[in-house]
Amino acid sequence: MNFIQGLGAIELHSWYKGKTCVHAYGSGLKDAYLEINVTSGSEYGNKALNELQPPPYVCGAPWKKEMYDIAIDRPVFCSSADPVHPGRNIVDGSEETWWYPEKEREGEWILVDLEGSKEIKRIDLSFTDIAGRAFEIGISDDKINFKNIYVSEATDEKSFLELNLSNLRARYVRIFFKGKPIKMKKVELWA
Amino acid sequence: MHGDFPEAKDTDFDDSSWYDVGLPHSFGIPYFMENEFYVGYGCYRKTLWMEKDWIEKKIYLEFQGVFQETEVYLNGKLAGTHKGGYTAFLIDLSRFACEGENQLFVRVNNLWNPRLAPRSGEHVFNGGIYRDVSLLVVEPVHIGWYGTYVTTPEVNEKYAKIKIETEINNTTENPISCLLESVVEFGQEKEAKAVEKVALLPGETKICCQTVTVEKPFLWSPETPNLYVLESRLIEGGNCLDSYRTDFGIRWFLFSGDKGFFLNGRHYDINGANVHQDHAGWADAVTHSGIRRDVAMIKGCGMNFIRGSHYPHHTYFANECDRQGVLFWSECCFWGTGGPNVEGYWTASAYPVMPEDEEEFENSCLTTLREMIRTNRNHPSIIVWSMCNEPFFSDAGVWNKAKNLLKKMVALTHELDSSRPAAVGGVQRGGFDILGDLAGYNGDGAADSRLERNLFSQRKI
């Protein structure tokens, strides 16, 4: 049974030749019977088998005490870019480079793809100049539906933003300029 | 059984509480794409029956893939080891085999190793004997394991000159003279034949070269996946010492920096996807029919290309790409991933940060590359060997060393198989993209300026 024939969505492995009958039942449902015949291999012979058990433990990536920037060198997409100031500049770790769109117009945006849903503890933005323009930070897991987690004030006087977060996971982080865009030096996503 | 039991190499070890498993197996079963997985040791025991007349022959155990450090014992003696989780290897059991029952013990671990590629990757690294295992019994004089190499130095629609290189091993203490007979067939019809005398000294391995011509070849392409068969036979005094079958296809292709990809003389658009090897529930323990299905799904939705991300796939995968008609990018496992670059887990720098790890790590990449090419070089579906994925996710201080390693890997690829280009995969950052014949870009793609400078060479293959 496999996806191709559309007959089912499970993958079975057989270790012995012979017939296996599966009886599926549930309250309020008609019983179903599935007979699986394996025609090659050695005979089962009704011997007692020790059934494979799941592993005794699992482990993940070790926890790191200091936070680290998980946006470095990740893919960047944007509404447009000046050829000399491409979007990837915001994740190159450099203070000397920046992104700017092709034209100064409303509605420009830039987005970092973390290539998987990740926990983010802090977002740092760095601009070449005092911000003073309206922008929003949105997060998404599908690049289509964005949820705003920060809305700036047009009267902001800083050239950077440090935004501490809690319980936030996302794959995409987008900066959207409601008004005219600002040159962006860095987007750092700390985990 | 999960865990480390080095004493289980002894024939009288009590394994009655161990799980009964079949192959392919994975430490991680059942596995459904969780981020956490089992990291540690797993041990296997099996009784092998050896016939009396095998004992005078060469007996090998072939593993198509074990993740990722393996020790193989027979009757309590260490027969061989292997490091590397994605390529096939051979263990010689001849020395320790005896007639009747033999106790096989395989000790495996998937511990992270700073000196073994991959050091990092955005995936999981379940351990175990997760691909086929076969017992090979051959005469002491035999055709080498994956010992044939078939290329077409001249090919067009009218004829194909086929160059056949066959490795012959004489493991005896005597010189030998024999005949190597190579027959090329299509649909069970003989198309060409070459016979050559071969003389080998005791213990010698020799590569014999033969050339035959096939008129009006049936070309291989995704639309017409025609496959030829090479039957190789070693004959001594009228007796067949060994026979070996190689499936291959006749095609030619060209990657051009400004005109694109050409297959069999015509421009050909490539449209495909990355394919990882694991399946729901079974982790990496995927059967042949599972592999067949994966390739069929790609083909069924209109694609003609698979990137075997990001490690050498089962050799059966390329079999299916040949048979069903899908172009294949076969990739080695010099692999990096974004993240903290912490030693000790697969979130580390792609290239080692400790100088004492460098030499062994580089050798692991070169060895895996060598094994990948040797066991897959006759597949017509394979149009490129890739060295890496996202190696720029290395500590910045070792970028130059990472680049030098890639140059060595590219050079080795050219040496082992000049019929295919050497690519660098996932090289959209850091200037890694000029190190191979081809570059693959993930995510946001290539830097425009490099494309405009047309740095790619044009090679007709």
XYZ file of C-alpha atoms in Angstrom:
652
model
C 0.000 0.000 0.000
C 1.450 3.390 -0.815
C 0.537 6.894 -1.722
C 0.896 6.294 -5.438
C -2.012 3.923 -5.768
C -3.976 5.986 -3.278
C -4.853 2.866 -1.377
C -3.437 3.926 1.944
C -0.996 6.087 3.882
C 1.033 3.571 5.868
C 4.270 1.794 5.045
C 4.695 -1.794 6.185
C 7.874 -3.828 6.437
C 7.722 -7.613 6.412
C 10.358 -9.822 7.987
C 8.813 -13.215 7.350
C 6.741 -14.941 4.679
C 3.102 -15.580 5.447
C -0.259 -14.025 6.119
C -1.039 -11.292 8.629
C -4.622 -10.348 9.433
C -5.428 -6.930 10.847
C -8.802 -6.388 12.457
C -9.791 -2.740 12.941
C -12.807 -1.858 15.029
C -14.259 1.123 16.818
C -17.426 2.038 18.587
C -20.141 3.040 16.109
C -18.087 1.900 13.115
C -18.276 -1.174 10.943
C -15.403 -3.614 11.543
C -12.709 -3.717 8.873
C -10.371 -6.569 8.040
C -7.077 -6.279 6.242
C -5.201 -9.350 5.043
C -1.552 -8.865 4.105
C 0.191 -11.694 2.275
C 3.995 -11.754 2.064
C 5.099 -14.197 -0.568
C 8.886 -14.254 -0.179
C 11.340 -14.588 2.680
C 11.750 -17.221 5.354
C 8.862 -18.832 7.181
C 7.841 -17.334 10.493
C 7.425 -20.692 12.167
C 5.446 -19.341 15.132
C 8.571 -18.659 17.153
C 8.382 -16.218 20.033
C 9.790 -12.826 19.068
C 11.076 -10.029 21.262
C 9.293 -7.045 19.778
C 11.438 -4.010 18.952
C 10.904 -1.243 21.501
C 11.451 2.510 21.059
C 14.862 3.791 22.116
C 15.392 4.193 25.877
C 16.020 7.946 25.589
C 16.312 10.711 23.036
C 18.343 13.898 23.021
C 18.324 17.197 21.192
C 20.769 19.993 20.597
C 22.613 21.014 23.770
C 21.436 24.130 25.494
C 23.811 27.068 25.046
C 24.167 29.579 27.884
C 24.780 32.656 25.716
C 22.343 33.682 23.076
C 23.453 33.464 19.469
C 22.260 35.086 16.275
C 20.396 32.489 14.244
C 19.788 34.869 11.347
C 23.431 34.955 10.206
C 23.723 33.963 6.523
C 20.128 32.808 6.356
C 18.121 33.418 3.169
C 16.663 36.914 2.828
C 13.808 37.982 0.576
C 12.632 41.523 -0.063
C 10.175 43.529 -2.110
C 13.036 45.056 -4.079
C 16.691 45.909 -3.651
C 19.192 48.443 -4.877
C 21.701 46.245 -6.780
C 24.534 47.643 -4.663
C 22.644 47.038 -1.404
C 21.039 43.590 -1.661
C 18.824 42.069 1.000
C 21.425 39.554 2.142
C 23.452 42.408 3.645
C 21.203 42.443 6.701
C 22.416 38.993 7.786
C 26.096 39.220 6.848
C 27.156 40.290 10.319
C 28.805 43.440 8.989
C 28.382 47.010 10.174
C 29.583 48.305 6.809
C 26.790 47.005 4.589
C 23.060 47.626 4.397
C 19.906 46.940 2.421
C 17.893 49.518 0.597
C 15.017 48.991 -1.807
C 15.212 49.987 -5.445
C 12.919 52.982 -4.963
C 11.793 55.001 -1.984
C 8.152 54.068 -1.792
C 5.652 52.874 0.751
C 4.997 49.215 1.344
C 8.567 47.909 0.912
C 9.535 44.938 3.056
C 12.375 42.614 3.879
C 12.166 39.118 5.359
C 14.549 36.608 6.952
C 13.862 32.900 6.492
C 15.119 30.836 9.432
C 14.570 27.662 7.348
C 12.410 26.145 10.050
C 10.288 27.287 12.964
C 12.684 28.493 15.674
C 12.336 30.001 19.109
C 13.365 33.680 19.069
C 14.203 35.471 22.322
C 15.207 38.860 20.996
C 15.095 40.817 17.746
C 17.696 43.527 17.124
C 17.334 45.876 14.182
C 20.014 48.309 13.182
C 19.542 51.185 10.716
C 22.068 53.495 9.112
C 20.317 56.541 10.466
C 17.710 57.566 12.939
C 14.616 55.546 12.213
C 11.799 58.077 12.490
C 9.617 56.164 10.073
C 6.734 53.776 10.556
C 7.424 50.086 10.275
C 6.058 46.799 11.600
C 7.721 43.551 12.558
C 5.665 40.515 11.655
C 6.233 36.799 12.087
C 4.918 33.880 10.077
C 5.353 30.159 9.518
C 3.961 30.140 5.980
C 5.180 33.440 4.498
C 1.557 34.305 3.748
C -0.139 35.053 7.057
C 1.825 37.434 9.261
C 1.188 38.388 12.848
C 2.507 41.775 13.973
C 4.628 41.683 17.108
C 5.857 45.275 16.984
C 4.695 48.529 15.483
C 7.086 51.477 15.501
C 6.329 55.091 16.046
C 7.143 57.517 13.285
C 8.654 59.841 15.849
C 11.225 57.277 17.052
C 14.632 58.867 17.421
C 16.885 55.806 17.689
C 18.826 54.128 14.879
C 18.316 50.716 16.411
C 15.689 48.573 18.069
C 16.067 45.854 20.710
C 12.920 43.850 21.182
C 12.832 41.206 23.920
C 10.380 38.370 23.390
C 9.023 35.386 25.221
C 7.432 32.172 23.970
C 7.836 33.160 20.365
C 8.482 30.679 17.566
C 8.502 31.493 13.886
C 10.198 30.666 10.623
C 9.871 34.044 8.885
C 10.496 37.493 10.368
C 9.459 40.452 8.202
C 10.014 44.159 8.536
C 7.320 46.023 6.660
C 7.550 49.766 5.970
C 4.163 51.411 6.021
C 5.778 54.660 5.012
C 9.061 55.305 3.239
C 11.734 52.658 3.958
C 14.893 53.084 6.012
C 18.331 51.721 5.156
C 18.757 48.549 7.264
C 22.201 47.458 8.397
C 21.352 44.376 10.399
C 18.574 42.088 11.477
C 19.699 39.886 14.347
C 17.459 37.173 15.700
C 18.731 35.878 19.022
C 18.034 32.438 20.386
C 19.681 -3.863 21.373
C 20.117 -0.177 22.200
C 23.258 0.286 24.271
C 26.873 -0.786 24.203
C 27.684 -4.445 24.743
C 31.267 -5.038 23.601
C 31.227 -8.408 25.337
C 28.515 -9.528 22.929
C 31.204 -10.343 20.386
C 31.715 -13.606 22.285
C 29.916 -16.585 20.850
C 28.448 -17.640 24.217
C 26.944 -14.216 25.061
C 23.307 -14.493 26.124
C 21.263 -12.330 23.753
C 17.892 -13.871 24.588
C 16.534 -10.530 25.807
C 17.562 -8.642 22.656
C 14.951 -7.483 20.166
C 14.292 -9.473 17.028
C 14.759 -7.040 14.175
C 14.870 -7.198 10.410
C 16.876 -5.048 8.075
C 16.723 -2.237 7.226
C 16.701 -1.073 10.829
C 17.178 2.235 12.622
C 17.898 3.060 16.261
C 15.178 5.707 16.022
C 12.166 3.537 15.110
C 9.426 4.696 15.539
C 10.412 8.120 14.267
C 8.187 10.966 13.048
C 10.453 13.981 12.404
C 10.940 14.910 16.024
C 13.907 17.180 16.760
C 15.220 14.782 19.389
C 16.494 11.313 18.579
C 18.537 8.506 20.142
C 22.284 9.106 20.189
C 24.460 6.284 21.434
C 25.335 2.682 20.696
C 23.337 -0.185 19.237
C 24.510 -3.769 18.838
C 23.417 -6.563 16.541
C 24.053 -10.310 16.635
C 23.289 -12.923 14.015
C 24.265 -16.517 13.360
C 25.649 -16.992 9.853
C 25.758 -20.413 8.256
C 28.841 -21.018 6.044
C 28.984 -23.904 3.579
C 32.092 -26.091 3.550
C 33.181 -25.070 0.047
C 32.979 -21.372 0.917
C 35.861 -21.580 3.321
C 38.446 -21.766 0.520
C 36.916 -18.732 -1.147
C 36.721 -15.046 -0.256
C 33.785 -14.204 1.995
C 32.698 -10.593 2.351
C 29.897 -8.836 4.152
C 28.641 -5.875 2.150
C 26.918 -3.055 4.056
C 25.099 -0.495 1.899
C 24.955 1.977 4.770
C 25.391 2.071 8.528
C 25.204 5.293 10.539
C 27.865 6.005 11.447
C 30.771 4.109 13.116
C 30.819 0.340 12.680
C 32.824 -2.552 14.100
C 32.232 -6.038 12.680
C 33.266 -9.153 14.587
C 33.089 -12.764 13.478
C 33.464 -15.528 16.029
C 34.811 -13.046 18.544
C 37.485 -11.556 16.247
C 37.445 -8.050 14.824
C 37.035 -8.444 11.066
C 36.850 -4.796 10.097
C 35.625 -1.293 10.841
C 34.131 1.612 8.919
C 33.528 5.278 9.642
C 30.942 7.183 7.643
C 27.197 6.893 7.672
C 26.114 7.090 4.057
C 28.270 4.938 1.818
C 28.612 1.247 1.092
C 31.580 -0.725 2.412
C 32.936 -4.248 2.450
C 34.183 -6.281 5.393
C 36.368 -9.315 4.697
C 35.250 -12.245 6.846
C 37.454 -14.843 5.133
C 40.141 -15.045 7.812
C 37.760 -15.871 10.644
C 35.029 -17.868 8.899
C 34.528 -21.555 9.585
C 32.243 -24.216 8.229
C 28.809 -24.274 9.862
C 27.585 -21.728 12.394
C 29.472 -18.455 12.773
C 28.623 -15.723 15.251
C 28.397 -12.266 13.723
C 28.416 -9.229 16.000
C 28.101 -5.650 14.742
C 28.677 -2.747 17.117
C 27.411 0.623 15.867
C 27.287 4.107 17.295
C 25.864 7.387 16.000
C 27.755 9.599 18.425
C 28.696 13.006 17.089
C 32.344 12.924 16.048
C 34.232 16.191 15.371
C 36.438 14.362 12.877
C 33.708 12.664 10.856
C 31.501 14.330 8.250
C 28.861 15.544 8.613
C 29.663 17.685 11.637
C 26.366 19.505 11.247
C 23.126 19.461 9.368
C 19.538 20.593 9.623
C 18.198 17.074 9.849
C 18.431 14.051 12.057
C 21.144 11.498 12.397
C 19.534 8.287 13.529
C 21.967 5.409 13.836
C 21.879 1.764 12.923
C 22.187 -0.680 10.031
C 19.667 1.141 7.905
C 20.420 -0.207 4.426
C 20.909 -3.672 2.893
C 23.485 -6.170 4.074
C 24.614 -8.960 1.749
C 26.954 -11.910 2.129
C 29.231 -12.171 -0.919
C 31.123 -15.390 -1.628
C 33.554 -15.136 -4.550
C 36.509 -17.036 -5.950
C 39.924 -15.832 -4.781
C 40.370 -14.407 -8.285
C 37.401 -12.196 -8.980
C 36.099 -8.983 -10.455
C 36.459 -6.210 -7.902
C 33.554 -5.027 -5.813
C 31.865 -2.263 -7.862
C 34.887 -2.877 -10.031
C 33.494 -1.916 -13.427
C 33.538 1.610 -14.787
C 31.702 2.243 -18.057
C 32.024 5.522 -19.929
C 31.331 6.750 -23.442
C 34.242 8.950 -24.559
C 32.633 9.319 -27.998
C 28.889 9.322 -28.331
C 26.227 10.644 -30.670
C 23.025 9.386 -32.207
C 24.908 7.288 -34.789
C 27.302 5.380 -32.557
C 28.786 5.170 -29.071
C 32.352 4.174 -28.257
C 32.102 2.442 -24.889
C 35.168 2.296 -22.676
C 35.023 -0.526 -20.122
C 37.469 -0.519 -17.227
C 37.336 -3.668 -15.117
C 39.190 -4.178 -11.867
C 40.379 -7.743 -11.295
C 41.679 -8.971 -7.929
C 44.023 -11.918 -7.500
C 44.021 -12.643 -3.771
C 45.953 -15.909 -4.116
C 49.662 -16.539 -3.658
C 49.977 -17.722 -7.252
C 50.152 -15.906 -10.559
C 47.132 -16.359 -12.788
C 46.282 -16.049 -16.472
C 42.691 -15.759 -17.518
C 40.357 -14.156 -20.028
C 38.141 -11.155 -19.379
C 35.040 -11.332 -21.539
C 32.839 -8.217 -21.661
C 29.514 -8.417 -23.473
C 27.192 -5.442 -23.944
C 23.526 -6.313 -24.346
C 20.327 -4.375 -24.912
C 17.029 -6.152 -24.330
C 18.922 -9.478 -24.216
C 20.379 -8.868 -27.695
C 24.163 -8.861 -27.900
C 25.378 -5.490 -29.136
C 29.125 -5.765 -28.661
C 31.777 -8.034 -27.187
C 35.429 -7.791 -26.206
C 37.734 -10.522 -24.919
C 41.155 -9.884 -23.458
C 43.880 -11.961 -21.869
C 44.740 -10.914 -18.336
C 47.769 -11.947 -16.315
C 48.072 -11.119 -12.624
C 50.860 -11.629 -10.140
C 50.142 -13.038 -6.666
C 48.161 -10.497 -4.674
C 47.883 -8.124 -7.619
C 44.925 -5.932 -8.514
C 44.777 -4.802 -12.110
C 42.440 -2.619 -14.142
C 41.813 -3.857 -17.696
C 40.601 -1.440 -20.347
C 38.499 -2.525 -23.284
C 36.653 -0.505 -25.916
C 33.654 -1.563 -27.947
C 31.354 0.297 -30.302
C 27.569 0.220 -30.367
C 25.864 1.437 -33.539
C 22.699 3.532 -33.350
C 22.560 3.422 -29.560
C 19.291 3.560 -27.645
C 19.957 6.736 -25.703
C 19.058 7.210 -22.053
C 16.951 10.226 -21.024
C 14.177 10.803 -18.490
C 11.697 10.317 -21.333
C 13.387 7.185 -22.679
C 15.273 5.554 -19.782
C 16.968 2.906 -21.950
C 19.415 0.724 -20.080
C 22.143 -1.522 -21.410
C 23.684 -4.460 -19.555
C 27.385 -5.218 -19.395
C 28.045 -8.865 -18.522
C 31.639 -9.328 -17.412
C 33.094 -12.820 -17.045
C 36.482 -14.048 -15.870
C 37.352 -17.340 -17.519
C 40.255 -19.656 -16.695
C 40.746 -22.859 -18.607
C 37.160 -22.799 -19.848
C 35.763 -22.332 -16.328
C 33.975 -19.179 -15.296
C 35.709 -17.870 -12.188
C 33.429 -14.895 -11.731
C 30.679 -12.999 -13.467
C 29.489 -9.455 -12.804
C 26.578 -7.474 -14.162
C 26.624 -3.703 -14.689
C 23.600 -1.741 -15.824
C 24.448 1.459 -17.647
C 23.003 3.992 -20.052
C 24.308 5.833 -23.085
C 23.796 9.578 -23.049
C 25.800 12.749 -23.229
C 25.218 16.096 -21.598
C 26.603 19.590 -21.327
C 26.341 22.323 -18.714
C 26.866 25.700 -20.327
C 27.349 28.925 -18.377
C 25.273 30.964 -20.792
C 23.054 28.512 -22.654
C 21.953 26.111 -19.934
C 21.826 22.338 -19.787
C 21.833 20.082 -22.845
C 21.005 16.382 -22.887
C 21.776 14.266 -25.949
C 22.424 17.382 -27.955
C 19.196 19.207 -27.131
C 18.493 21.972 -24.654
C 16.790 20.454 -21.632
C 15.017 22.244 -18.785
C 15.706 20.768 -15.371
C 12.819 20.777 -12.905
C 13.177 18.968 -9.618
C 13.387 18.809 -5.853
C 15.571 17.873 -2.902
C 14.821 14.412 -1.540
C 15.879 13.205 1.911
C 16.017 9.503 2.634
C 13.889 9.047 5.756
C 10.290 7.867 5.910
C 7.592 8.399 8.500
C 7.872 5.913 11.314
C 10.874 4.084 9.890
C 13.481 6.863 10.103
C 16.215 6.047 7.554
C 15.334 2.344 7.380
C 13.683 2.547 3.990
C 13.006 -0.476 1.803
C 13.579 -0.750 -1.941
C 9.868 -0.338 -2.580
C 9.913 2.797 -0.429
C 12.758 4.203 -2.524
C 10.919 3.230 -5.690
C 7.904 5.132 -4.453
C 9.935 8.265 -3.640
C 11.338 8.437 -7.160
C 7.909 7.668 -8.627
C 6.342 10.515 -6.656
C 8.868 12.984 -8.060
C 8.342 11.685 -11.573
C 4.587 11.513 -11.115
C 4.271 15.206 -10.361
C 6.107 16.178 -13.518
C 9.656 16.646 -12.267
C 12.746 15.240 -13.954
C 15.492 15.848 -11.388
C 16.336 14.912 -7.815
C 19.000 16.407 -5.601
C 19.981 13.692 -3.156
C 20.145 16.046 -0.208
C 22.553 16.166 1.597
C 24.510 12.921 1.648
C 25.115 9.906 -0.583
C 21.865 8.034 -0.981
C 21.354 4.262 -1.148
C 22.792 2.922 -4.413
C 19.324 1.567 -5.132
C 18.093 5.166 -5.281
C 20.202 5.794 -8.374
C 19.031 2.427 -9.762
C 15.483 3.707 -9.617
C 16.420 7.081 -11.095
C 18.016 5.173 -13.999
C 15.050 2.893 -14.424
C 12.242 5.387 -14.045
C 14.050 8.247 -15.795
C 14.985 10.998 -13.337
C 18.217 13.017 -13.426
C 20.137 12.758 -10.172
C 22.489 15.151 -8.328
C 24.484 12.921 -5.984
C 25.816 14.833 -2.998
C 28.593 14.237 -0.465
C 28.086 15.121 3.183
C 30.328 18.146 3.873
C 27.307 19.816 5.426
C 26.653 22.923 7.451
C 23.636 24.455 9.112
C 22.801 27.819 10.612
C 22.858 28.075 14.350
C 25.147 28.350 17.312
C 28.263 26.563 15.955
C 28.608 24.588 19.179
C 30.907 21.564 19.268
C 29.371 18.310 20.409
C 26.256 18.074 18.261
C 25.108 18.519 14.678
C 24.797 22.270 15.180
C 28.575 22.662 15.028
C 30.692 24.496 12.482
C 30.697 22.571 9.179
C 34.504 22.626 9.132
C 36.404 21.801 12.346
C 37.392 24.631 14.642
C 40.065 22.617 16.511
C 43.245 22.121 14.464
C 43.702 18.583 15.781
C 40.399 17.547 14.150
C 41.193 18.864 10.696
C 43.227 16.108 9.076
C 40.939 13.258 10.011
C 37.839 15.275 9.119
C 39.219 16.124 5.690
C 40.077 12.471 5.131
C 36.526 11.490 6.086
C 35.140 13.832 3.413
C 37.561 12.550 0.782
C 36.925 8.903 1.691
C 33.158 9.317 1.594
C 33.472 11.061 -1.762
C 35.637 8.236 -3.084
C 33.151 5.601 -1.850
C 30.167 7.496 -3.251
C 31.733 7.767 -6.698
C 32.978 4.185 -6.857
C 29.617 2.659 -5.951
C 27.523 4.948 -8.167
C 29.683 5.834 -11.180
C 27.820 3.745 -13.765
C 24.408 5.322 -13.296
C 23.307 7.342 -16.351
C 20.876 9.323 -14.180
C 23.768 10.852 -12.223
C 24.859 14.016 -14.020
C 26.816 15.698 -11.250
C 28.778 14.920 -8.079
C 28.222 17.532 -5.373
C 30.698 18.116 -2.585
C 28.644 19.845 0.026
C 25.644 21.715 1.356
C 26.002 25.153 2.942
C 29.655 24.814 3.982
C 29.690 28.559 4.673
C 27.984 27.722 7.951
C 31.488 27.228 9.334
C 33.200 29.337 11.898
C 34.430 32.427 10.024
C 37.995 31.755 11.150
C 38.132 28.493 9.178
C 36.417 29.586 5.955
C 39.673 29.476 4.000
C 40.357 25.943 5.195
C 36.805 24.920 4.268
C 37.362 26.361 0.802
C 40.665 24.528 0.461
C 38.980 21.277 1.397
C 36.363 21.855 -1.287
C 39.101 22.445 -3.837
C 40.661 19.106 -2.861
C 37.299 17.374 -3.166
C 36.692 18.906 -6.591
C 40.153 17.813 -7.736
C 39.564 14.282 -6.456
C 36.245 14.138 -8.287
C 37.937 15.131 -11.538
C 40.540 12.424 -10.965
C 38.045 9.664 -10.174
C 35.406 10.505 -12.761
C 36.182 13.045 -15.459
C 32.853 12.267 -17.129
C 30.841 14.365 -14.687
C 31.211 17.878 -13.264
C 32.021 18.526 -9.612
C 29.487 20.847 -8.030
C 29.408 22.779 -4.799
C 25.929 22.763 -3.296
C 24.182 25.341 -1.143
C 26.867 27.976 -1.756
C 24.870 31.164 -1.764
C 27.195 32.919 0.723
C 30.831 33.654 1.275
C 32.272 33.165 -2.204
C 32.144 29.367 -2.007
C 30.336 29.229 -5.330
C 33.393 29.616 -7.532
C 35.109 26.496 -6.210
C 33.445 23.872 -8.417
C 32.364 23.347 -12.004
C 28.771 24.043 -11.000
C 27.180 25.859 -8.090
C 23.851 25.144 -6.456
C 22.142 27.949 -4.577
C 19.600 27.475 -1.807
C 17.228 30.043 -0.376
C 17.713 33.480 -1.875
C 19.881 32.300 -4.745
C 23.072 33.511 -6.352
C 24.701 36.883 -5.993
C 23.885 38.548 -9.325
C 27.365 39.861 -9.969
C 28.815 36.352 -10.142
C 26.347 35.233 -12.778
C 27.072 38.268 -14.862
C 30.798 37.567 -14.783
C 30.045 34.091 -16.259
C 32.558 32.268 -14.113
C 31.309 28.786 -14.989
C 33.230 26.643 -17.423
C 31.539 24.967 -20.355
C 32.127 21.236 -20.354
C 30.804 18.654 -22.737
C 30.492 15.377 -20.918
